[in-house]
């Protein structure tokens, strides 16, 4: 008989928290409660992956109309109706939110729709003042957009607000060069906004393979987006009409209807009571955990973006599941953070898994097999969007260490490449595989000679 109100209290109803709560309750019979202060589903469902992907589809339809015309269809392209899209989007997010709530409740999880903080290693305090005791606490509060200090109070947008716009702006400055900056810049340009993407470094998507970076940058510019690298803000002011005046390191002063900061996300730990409970926090507030997602306080665990391991939804889900199996199922499971494939939903998409050429070179001799070409679908209409198929191969073992794709549907393709690389496929396995013709990915099994070795 437990002396606690619950076996597990999960703070945060996002991807990682919901998975952990459901598995602990339905698979392992734990008595579980969860608190969510905003909307069930978390960043991924409410203001991240899901609404973003729907916007990717919306922008893609605009491009498809142009393509259809070039193929011979008699079509006329009107303006994008943001309000119509938003109405439908709001409805879809409400539907998904209620599914998340229903599924958690059906699994036996009690949901408190309010903020919860850690009062001590076995007690959670709800916003309404109630104190709830629990054998274990799981912190799954995710991340929150970071806006650099001098600009934090200007009312510029972050990815939290982008899906709530009343109407599309005429012009937009996007700051940053990571996942969100590239995806949002591409989407909004595709919806008819004049986008300037300003990045302080030499090339967008820092940390990605350099050929992938170059292909994505070229594709963004091909769409008409104004990409400015090696450039940073020196000042930003809000004008009386609500627009923004931006000064930059190139000496330009320009006005934009709106500004989006896509300058990273920080662990969402403010005011949670973790430090006071003795939990060790790292840089930027990340909850420090071991391989089993346990903090230095034995009853407190953390999964997902709040731990700043890999900020991706499927990773948070795996961590949440492994936590539940470990703590309540009696099967210690370490979530595997190696060979995690991911995709950047630009147009075309970029998919990546394994080592970049630069990382692999640092480890030993490599062979690079690469094809950069104009795919059939777009070369037919003389559009200049280049696809990339690239394999990074260990020169000694012939093992494929990395795969990088820029092409329509690269997000779907890289999922399968992820399985293949996880299995330890060699270049010879690729060579033995018959091509599927005519496709873009057949290039991956037809790359006979290395483009370069080192
Ligand atoms: P990223 O870490 O990917 O990128 C942040 C960008 O902001 C970098 O280009 C960084 O520059 C720049 N930056 C940081 N601080 C400043 C500053 N003070 N001034 C100017 N520029 C700055 O973060 P995102 O916000 O794009 O995304 C957060 C995470 O969410 C990602 O890491 C990813 O894991 C996840 N995500 C995944 C998606 C997917 O799977 N498709 C989609 C969206 C998000 P620098 O490179 O110089 O540091």
Coordinates of C-alpha atoms and ligand atoms in Angstrom, one line a residue:
X1 CA 0.0 0.0 0.0
X2 CA 1.6 3.2 -1.2
X3 CA 2.0 6.0 1.3
X4 CA 2.0 8.5 -1.6
X5 CA -1.0 9.9 -3.5
X6 CA 0.5 8.7 -6.7
X7 CA 3.3 6.4 -7.9
X8 CA 4.2 8.9 -10.6
X9 CA 3.5 12.6 -11.2
X10 CA 4.4 13.9 -14.6
X11 CA 4.9 17.6 -15.1
X12 CA 4.2 18.5 -18.7
X13 CA 1.7 17.0 -21.1
X14 CA 3.8 16.9 -24.3
X15 CA 5.2 14.0 -26.3
X16 CA 7.6 12.6 -23.7
X17 CA 5.4 13.2 -20.7
X18 CA 2.3 11.7 -22.2
X19 CA 4.2 8.6 -23.4
X20 CA 5.7 8.0 -20.0
X21 CA 2.4 8.5 -18.2
X22 CA 0.5 6.1 -20.5
X23 CA 3.1 3.3 -20.4
X24 CA 3.6 3.6 -16.6
X25 CA -0.2 3.4 -16.1
X26 CA -1.5 1.1 -18.7
X27 CA 1.4 -1.3 -19.2
X28 CA 2.8 -1.3 -15.7
X29 CA -0.2 -0.6 -13.4
X30 CA 1.2 2.5 -11.8
X31 CA -1.1 5.2 -10.3
X32 CA -0.2 8.2 -12.4
X33 CA -1.1 11.9 -12.5
X34 CA 0.0 14.6 -14.9
X35 CA -0.2 18.4 -15.0
X36 CA -0.3 20.5 -18.1
X37 CA -0.5 24.3 -17.8
X38 CA -1.2 25.1 -21.4
X39 CA -2.6 22.6 -23.9
X40 CA -2.3 18.8 -23.9
X41 CA 0.0 17.7 -26.7
X42 CA 2.9 20.1 -26.0
X43 CA 5.1 21.9 -28.4
X44 CA 5.0 19.2 -31.1
X45 CA 1.3 19.1 -31.4
X46 CA 0.2 22.6 -30.5
X47 CA 3.0 24.9 -31.7
X48 CA 5.7 22.9 -33.4
X49 CA 5.9 19.9 -35.7
X50 CA 2.2 19.4 -36.5
X51 CA 1.1 22.9 -37.3
X52 CA 4.5 23.5 -39.0
X53 CA 4.1 20.5 -41.3
X54 CA 0.6 21.6 -42.2
X55 CA 2.0 24.9 -43.2
X56 CA 4.7 23.1 -45.2
X57 CA 1.8 21.4 -47.1
X58 CA 0.1 24.7 -47.6
X59 CA 3.2 26.4 -49.0
X60 CA 3.9 23.3 -51.2
X61 CA 0.5 23.6 -52.9
X62 CA 1.4 27.1 -54.0
X63 CA 4.5 25.8 -55.6
X64 CA 2.6 22.9 -57.1
X65 CA 0.2 25.3 -58.8
X66 CA 3.2 27.0 -60.6
X67 CA 4.6 23.6 -61.5
X68 CA 1.2 22.4 -62.8
X69 CA 1.0 25.5 -65.1
X70 CA 4.5 24.7 -66.4
X71 CA 3.4 21.2 -67.1
X72 CA 0.5 22.5 -69.2
X73 CA -2.4 22.8 -66.8
X74 CA -4.5 26.0 -67.3
X75 CA -4.5 27.2 -63.7
X76 CA -4.7 30.6 -62.1
X77 CA -2.9 31.2 -58.8
X78 CA -4.7 33.4 -56.4
X79 CA -3.5 34.7 -53.0
X80 CA -3.2 32.4 -50.0
X81 CA -6.1 32.8 -47.6
X82 CA -4.4 32.6 -44.2
X83 CA -7.6 33.0 -42.3
X84 CA -9.2 30.0 -44.0
X85 CA -6.1 28.0 -43.2
X86 CA -6.0 29.2 -39.6
X87 CA -9.6 28.3 -39.0
X88 CA -9.0 24.8 -40.2
X89 CA -5.7 24.6 -38.4
X90 CA -7.3 25.6 -35.1
X91 CA -9.9 23.0 -35.5
X92 CA -7.3 20.3 -36.2
X93 CA -5.2 21.2 -33.2
X94 CA -8.3 21.1 -31.0
X95 CA -9.0 17.6 -32.3
X96 CA -5.5 16.4 -31.7
X97 CA -5.5 18.0 -28.2
X98 CA -8.6 16.2 -27.2
X99 CA -7.2 12.9 -28.6
X100 CA -4.1 13.4 -26.4
X101 CA -6.3 14.1 -23.3
X102 CA -8.7 11.1 -24.1
X103 CA -5.8 8.7 -24.6
X104 CA -4.1 9.6 -21.4
X105 CA -7.3 9.4 -19.4
X106 CA -8.2 6.1 -21.1
X107 CA -4.9 4.8 -19.9
X108 CA -5.9 5.7 -16.3
X109 CA -3.9 8.9 -16.0
X110 CA -5.4 11.7 -13.9
X111 CA -4.9 15.1 -15.6
X112 CA -4.6 18.4 -13.8
X113 CA -5.1 21.2 -16.3
X114 CA -2.9 23.7 -14.4
X115 CA 0.7 24.5 -13.6
X116 CA 2.6 22.2 -11.2
X117 CA 6.0 22.8 -9.6
X118 CA 8.3 20.7 -7.5
X119 CA 7.8 21.4 -3.8
X120 CA 10.2 18.7 -2.6
X121 CA 11.5 15.4 -4.0
X122 CA 8.2 13.6 -3.3
X123 CA 5.7 16.5 -3.4
X124 CA 4.2 18.6 -6.3
X125 CA 2.4 21.9 -5.8
X126 CA -0.5 22.7 -8.1
X127 CA -1.2 26.3 -9.0
X128 CA -4.5 26.1 -7.0
X129 CA -2.4 25.5 -3.9
X130 CA -3.0 21.7 -3.5
X131 CA 0.0 19.6 -2.5
X132 CA 0.2 16.1 -4.0
X133 CA 2.6 13.5 -2.8
X134 CA 4.2 11.1 -5.3
X135 CA 6.8 8.3 -5.2
X136 CA 8.4 9.6 -8.5
X137 CA 8.3 12.9 -10.3
X138 CA 9.0 13.1 -14.1
X139 CA 9.9 16.5 -15.4
X140 CA 8.8 16.7 -19.1
X141 CA 8.3 20.5 -19.5
X142 CA 10.1 20.8 -22.8
X143 CA 11.7 24.0 -24.1
X144 CA 10.8 27.5 -24.7
X145 CA 11.9 29.9 -27.4
X146 CA 15.0 32.0 -26.6
X147 CA 15.2 35.7 -27.8
X148 CA 18.5 37.4 -27.3
X149 CA 18.4 39.9 -24.4
X150 CA 18.3 43.3 -26.0
X151 CA 15.3 42.3 -28.1
X152 CA 13.3 40.2 -25.7
X153 CA 10.7 42.8 -24.8
X154 CA 10.0 44.2 -28.3
X155 CA 7.0 42.0 -29.0
X156 CA 8.7 40.3 -31.9
X157 CA 7.4 36.8 -32.8
X158 CA 8.9 33.4 -31.9
X159 CA 7.7 30.0 -33.1
X160 CA 5.1 30.2 -30.3
X161 CA 3.2 33.0 -32.0
X162 CA 3.7 32.2 -35.6
X163 CA 0.7 29.9 -35.8
X164 CA -1.5 32.5 -34.1
X165 CA -1.0 35.4 -36.6
X166 CA -4.3 37.1 -37.6
X167 CA -3.0 37.7 -41.1
X168 CA 0.2 37.2 -43.0
X169 CA 2.7 40.1 -43.0
X170 CA 3.9 41.6 -46.3
X171 CA 7.5 41.4 -45.2
X172 CA 9.3 39.4 -42.4
X173 CA 12.8 39.3 -41.0
X174 CA 13.8 35.9 -39.7
X175 CA 16.7 35.7 -37.3
X176 CA 18.7 32.5 -36.9
X177 CA 20.0 29.7 -39.2
X178 CA 18.8 26.5 -37.5
X179 CA 15.8 24.2 -38.1
X180 CA 13.1 26.7 -37.2
X181 CA 14.6 29.6 -39.1
X182 CA 15.1 27.7 -42.3
X183 CA 11.7 25.9 -42.2
X184 CA 9.7 29.0 -41.3
X185 CA 11.5 31.3 -43.7
X186 CA 10.9 28.8 -46.5
X187 CA 7.2 28.3 -45.6
X188 CA 6.4 32.0 -45.3
X189 CA 8.2 32.8 -48.5
X190 CA 6.1 30.1 -50.1
X191 CA 2.9 31.6 -48.7
X192 CA 3.7 34.9 -50.3
X193 CA 5.6 36.8 -47.6
X194 CA 8.8 38.7 -48.6
X195 CA 11.3 37.0 -46.3
X196 CA 14.8 38.0 -45.3
X197 CA 16.7 35.3 -43.4
X198 CA 19.5 36.8 -41.4
X199 CA 22.1 34.5 -40.0
X200 CA 25.3 35.5 -38.0
X201 CA 27.4 32.5 -39.2
X202 CA 29.0 31.7 -42.5
X203 CA 26.4 29.1 -43.6
X204 CA 22.9 28.1 -42.4
X205 CA 22.2 24.8 -40.6
X206 CA 25.5 24.8 -38.6
X207 CA 26.5 21.3 -37.7
X208 CA 24.9 19.7 -40.8
X209 CA 26.9 18.2 -43.6
X210 CA 28.4 21.1 -45.7
X211 CA 27.0 19.9 -49.0
X212 CA 23.5 19.6 -47.5
X213 CA 23.9 23.1 -46.1
X214 CA 24.8 24.5 -49.5
X215 CA 22.0 22.8 -51.3
X216 CA 19.4 24.0 -48.8
X217 CA 20.8 27.6 -49.0
X218 CA 20.7 27.5 -52.8
X219 CA 17.1 26.2 -52.7
X220 CA 15.9 28.9 -50.3
X221 CA 17.4 31.6 -52.6
X222 CA 16.0 29.9 -55.6
X223 CA 12.5 30.5 -54.1
X224 CA 13.2 34.2 -54.0
X225 CA 14.1 34.4 -50.3
X226 CA 16.7 37.0 -49.3
X227 CA 19.4 35.0 -47.5
X228 CA 22.0 37.0 -45.6
X229 CA 24.8 35.1 -43.9
X230 CA 27.6 36.6 -41.9
X231 CA 25.2 39.2 -40.7
X232 CA 23.7 40.0 -37.3
X233 CA 21.4 42.7 -35.9
X234 CA 23.0 45.7 -34.3
X235 CA 19.7 47.3 -33.2
X236 CA 16.0 46.6 -33.5
X237 CA 13.3 49.0 -32.7
X238 CA 9.5 48.9 -32.7
X239 CA 7.9 51.7 -34.7
X240 CA 4.7 53.5 -33.6
X241 CA 2.8 51.6 -36.3
X242 CA 3.9 48.2 -34.9
X243 CA 6.4 47.5 -37.6
X244 CA 10.2 47.0 -36.9
X245 CA 13.3 48.9 -37.9
X246 CA 16.4 46.7 -38.1
X247 CA 20.0 47.8 -38.3
X248 CA 22.6 45.2 -39.1
X249 CA 26.3 44.6 -39.1
X250 CA 26.4 45.4 -42.9
X251 CA 25.4 48.9 -42.1
X252 CA 21.8 48.5 -43.5
X253 CA 18.8 50.0 -41.8
X254 CA 15.5 48.4 -43.0
X255 CA 11.9 48.2 -42.0
X256 CA 9.9 44.9 -41.8
X257 CA 6.3 44.3 -41.0
X258 CA 7.3 41.7 -38.5
X259 CA 10.3 39.9 -37.0
X260 CA 10.6 36.2 -36.1
X261 CA 13.3 35.2 -33.7
X262 CA 14.3 31.6 -34.4
X263 CA 17.4 31.8 -32.2
X264 CA 17.2 28.6 -30.4
X265 CA 15.2 27.0 -27.5
X266 CA 16.0 26.7 -23.9
X267 CA 14.9 24.1 -21.3
X268 CA 11.7 25.2 -19.7
X269 CA 12.7 25.2 -16.0
X270 CA 11.9 28.7 -14.7
X271 CA 10.1 28.6 -11.4
X272 CA 9.8 24.9 -11.4
X273 CA 11.5 24.5 -8.0
X274 CA 14.1 22.1 -9.3
X275 CA 17.2 23.8 -8.0
X276 CA 15.5 24.3 -4.7
X277 CA 14.8 20.6 -4.5
X278 CA 18.5 20.0 -5.1
X279 CA 18.3 18.9 -8.8
X280 CA 21.5 19.6 -10.7
X281 CA 21.0 21.9 -13.7
X282 CA 23.5 22.4 -16.5
X283 CA 24.1 25.2 -19.0
X284 CA 21.0 27.1 -19.8
X285 CA 19.0 25.2 -17.1
X286 CA 19.1 21.8 -18.7
X287 CA 18.1 19.1 -16.2
X288 CA 21.1 16.8 -15.9
X289 CA 20.2 13.2 -16.1
X290 CA 22.0 9.8 -16.4
X291 CA 21.4 7.2 -19.1
X292 CA 18.1 6.2 -17.5
X293 CA 16.9 9.8 -17.3
X294 CA 17.4 10.0 -13.6
X295 CA 18.6 13.2 -11.9
X296 CA 20.9 13.3 -8.9
X297 CA 17.7 13.3 -6.8
X298 CA 16.7 9.6 -7.0
X299 CA 12.9 10.2 -7.1
X300 CA 13.1 12.9 -9.8
X301 CA 13.6 12.0 -13.5
X302 CA 13.4 14.1 -16.7
X303 CA 12.9 13.4 -20.4
X304 CA 12.7 15.4 -23.6
X305 CA 13.8 18.9 -24.5
X306 CA 14.1 20.0 -20.8
X307 CA 17.2 17.7 -20.7
X308 CA 18.7 19.2 -23.8
X309 CA 20.0 15.9 -25.1
X310 CA 18.5 15.8 -28.6
X311 CA 15.6 18.2 -29.1
X312 CA 13.4 16.0 -31.2
X313 CA 9.9 14.7 -30.6
X314 CA 10.6 11.0 -31.3
X315 CA 13.6 11.1 -29.0
X316 CA 11.5 12.5 -26.1
X317 CA 8.9 9.7 -26.8
X318 CA 11.6 7.1 -26.6
X319 CA 13.1 8.6 -23.4
X320 CA 9.6 8.7 -21.8
X321 CA 8.9 5.1 -22.8
X322 CA 12.3 3.9 -21.6
X323 CA 11.8 5.7 -18.3
X324 CA 8.4 4.0 -17.7
X325 CA 9.8 0.6 -18.5
X326 CA 12.8 1.1 -16.3
X327 CA 11.1 2.5 -13.2
X328 CA 7.8 0.7 -13.4
X329 CA 8.3 -2.3 -15.6
X330 CA 11.5 -3.6 -14.0
X331 CA 13.3 -3.6 -17.3
X332 CA 16.2 -1.1 -17.3
X333 CA 16.3 0.5 -20.8
X334 CA 18.7 3.2 -22.0
X335 CA 17.2 5.2 -24.8
X336 CA 19.6 5.0 -27.8
X337 CA 20.7 8.4 -28.9
X338 CA 23.0 7.2 -31.7
X339 CA 22.2 7.4 -35.5
X340 CA 19.1 9.6 -35.0
X341 CA 17.8 10.6 -38.3
X342 CA 16.1 14.0 -38.7
X343 CA 14.7 16.2 -41.5
X344 CA 14.5 19.9 -42.1
X345 CA 11.2 20.7 -43.9
X346 CA 12.4 23.2 -46.4
X347 CA 11.5 22.9 -50.1
X348 CA 13.0 20.6 -51.1
X349 CA 13.4 18.9 -47.7
X350 CA 16.7 17.9 -46.2
X351 CA 17.2 14.6 -44.5
X352 CA 20.2 13.5 -42.5
X353 CA 21.4 10.5 -40.5
X354 CA 24.8 9.6 -39.1
X355 CA 28.1 11.5 -39.5
X356 CA 28.6 14.5 -41.6
X357 CA 31.6 14.4 -44.0
X358 CA 33.4 16.8 -41.7
X359 CA 32.8 14.6 -38.6
X360 CA 33.8 11.4 -40.4
X361 CA 37.0 12.9 -41.7
X362 CA 38.0 13.8 -38.2
X363 CA 37.7 10.1 -37.3
X364 CA 39.7 8.5 -40.2
X365 CA 39.9 8.0 -43.9
X366 CA 36.6 8.3 -45.8
X367 CA 35.2 8.0 -49.3
X368 CA 32.5 10.4 -50.3
X369 CA 29.9 9.3 -52.9
X370 CA 27.7 12.0 -54.1
X371 CA 25.3 13.0 -56.8
X372 CA 23.9 16.5 -57.2
X373 CA 21.4 16.7 -60.0
X374 CA 18.3 18.4 -61.3
X375 CA 15.4 15.8 -60.7
X376 CA 13.3 14.8 -63.6
X377 CA 10.2 16.4 -62.2
X378 CA 11.7 19.9 -62.1
X379 CA 14.2 19.7 -64.9
X380 CA 11.3 19.0 -67.3
X381 CA 10.0 22.5 -66.6
X382 CA 13.5 24.0 -66.4
X383 CA 13.3 24.7 -62.7
X384 CA 16.7 24.8 -61.2
X385 CA 16.2 23.1 -57.8
X386 CA 19.1 20.7 -57.2
X387 CA 18.7 17.4 -55.4
X388 CA 21.6 15.9 -53.3
X389 CA 22.2 12.2 -52.6
X390 CA 25.4 11.7 -50.5
X391 CA 27.0 8.8 -48.7
X392 CA 29.9 9.1 -46.3
X393 CA 31.7 5.8 -46.3
X394 CA 34.5 4.6 -44.0
X395 CA 37.5 3.8 -46.3
X396 CA 38.7 0.9 -44.2
X397 CA 35.5 -1.0 -43.3
X398 CA 33.3 0.3 -46.2
X399 CA 30.6 1.0 -43.6
X400 CA 28.2 3.8 -44.5
X401 CA 28.7 6.3 -41.7
X402 CA 26.4 9.0 -42.9
X403 CA 23.6 9.7 -45.5
X404 CA 22.5 13.1 -46.5
X405 CA 19.6 13.8 -48.8
X406 CA 18.1 17.0 -50.2
X407 CA 15.1 16.2 -52.3
X408 CA 11.4 16.3 -52.3
X409 CA 10.2 13.8 -49.7
X410 CA 13.7 13.6 -48.1
X411 CA 12.0 13.4 -44.7
X412 CA 10.4 10.2 -45.8
X413 CA 13.5 8.8 -47.5
X414 CA 15.8 9.4 -44.5
X415 CA 13.6 7.4 -42.2
X416 CA 14.4 4.3 -44.3
X417 CA 18.1 5.3 -44.6
X418 CA 18.1 5.5 -40.8
X419 CA 17.1 1.8 -40.6
X420 CA 19.7 0.8 -43.1
X421 CA 22.6 2.7 -41.4
X422 CA 21.4 1.5 -38.0
X423 CA 21.8 -2.1 -39.3
X424 CA 25.4 -1.2 -40.2
X425 CA 25.1 -1.4 -44.0
X426 CA 28.3 -1.1 -46.1
X427 CA 28.7 0.6 -49.4
X428 CA 28.8 -2.9 -50.9
X429 CA 25.3 -3.6 -49.6
X430 CA 24.2 -0.4 -51.4
X431 CA 26.0 -1.6 -54.6
X432 CA 24.3 -5.0 -54.4
X433 CA 20.8 -3.4 -54.2
X434 CA 18.9 -3.1 -57.5
X435 CA 17.8 0.4 -58.4
X436 CA 14.2 1.4 -58.6
X437 CA 13.8 3.3 -61.8
X438 CA 13.0 6.1 -62.5
X439 CA 13.4 7.6 -59.0
X440 CA 15.7 10.1 -57.4
X441 CA 16.9 7.8 -54.7
X442 CA 18.2 5.2 -57.2
X443 CA 21.2 7.4 -57.3
X444 CA 22.1 6.1 -53.8
X445 CA 22.7 2.6 -55.2
X446 CA 24.3 3.7 -58.4
X447 CA 27.2 5.8 -57.0
X448 CA 30.1 3.7 -58.4
X449 CA 33.1 6.0 -58.0
X450 CA 34.0 8.2 -55.0
X451 CA 33.6 11.9 -55.6
X452 CA 36.5 12.4 -53.3
X453 CA 38.6 10.6 -50.7
X454 CA 40.5 11.8 -47.7
Ligands
LIG1 P1 18.7 25.8 -33.5 O1 19.6 25.5 -32.3 O2 18.6 24.7 -34.5 O3 19.2 27.1 -34.2 C1 19.3 28.3 -33.5 C2 19.9 29.3 -34.4 O4 19.9 30.6 -33.7 C3 21.3 29.0 -34.8 O5 21.4 29.3 -36.1 C4 22.1 30.0 -33.9 O6 23.3 30.5 -34.5 C5 21.1 31.2 -33.8 N1 21.4 32.0 -32.6 C6 21.4 31.6 -31.4 N2 21.6 32.6 -30.5 C7 21.7 33.7 -31.3 C8 21.9 35.1 -31.0 N3 22.1 35.5 -29.8 N4 21.9 35.9 -32.0 C9 21.7 35.5 -33.3 N5 21.5 34.2 -33.6 C10 21.5 33.3 -32.6 O7 17.3 26.1 -32.8 P2 15.9 26.3 -33.4 O8 15.2 27.3 -32.6 O9 15.9 26.4 -34.9 O10 15.2 24.9 -33.1 C11 15.3 24.3 -31.8 C12 15.4 22.8 -31.8 O11 14.1 22.3 -32.1 C13 16.3 22.3 -32.9 O12 17.6 22.1 -32.4 C14 15.7 21.0 -33.3 O13 16.3 20.0 -32.5 C15 14.3 21.2 -32.9 N6 13.5 21.3 -34.2 C16 13.4 20.2 -35.0 C17 12.7 20.3 -36.2 C18 12.6 19.2 -37.1 O14 13.0 18.1 -36.6 N7 12.3 19.3 -38.3 C19 12.0 21.6 -36.5 C20 12.1 22.6 -35.6 C21 12.8 22.5 -34.4 P3 24.7 29.6 -34.4 O15 24.5 28.5 -35.3 O16 25.7 30.6 -34.8 O17 24.8 29.2 -33.0

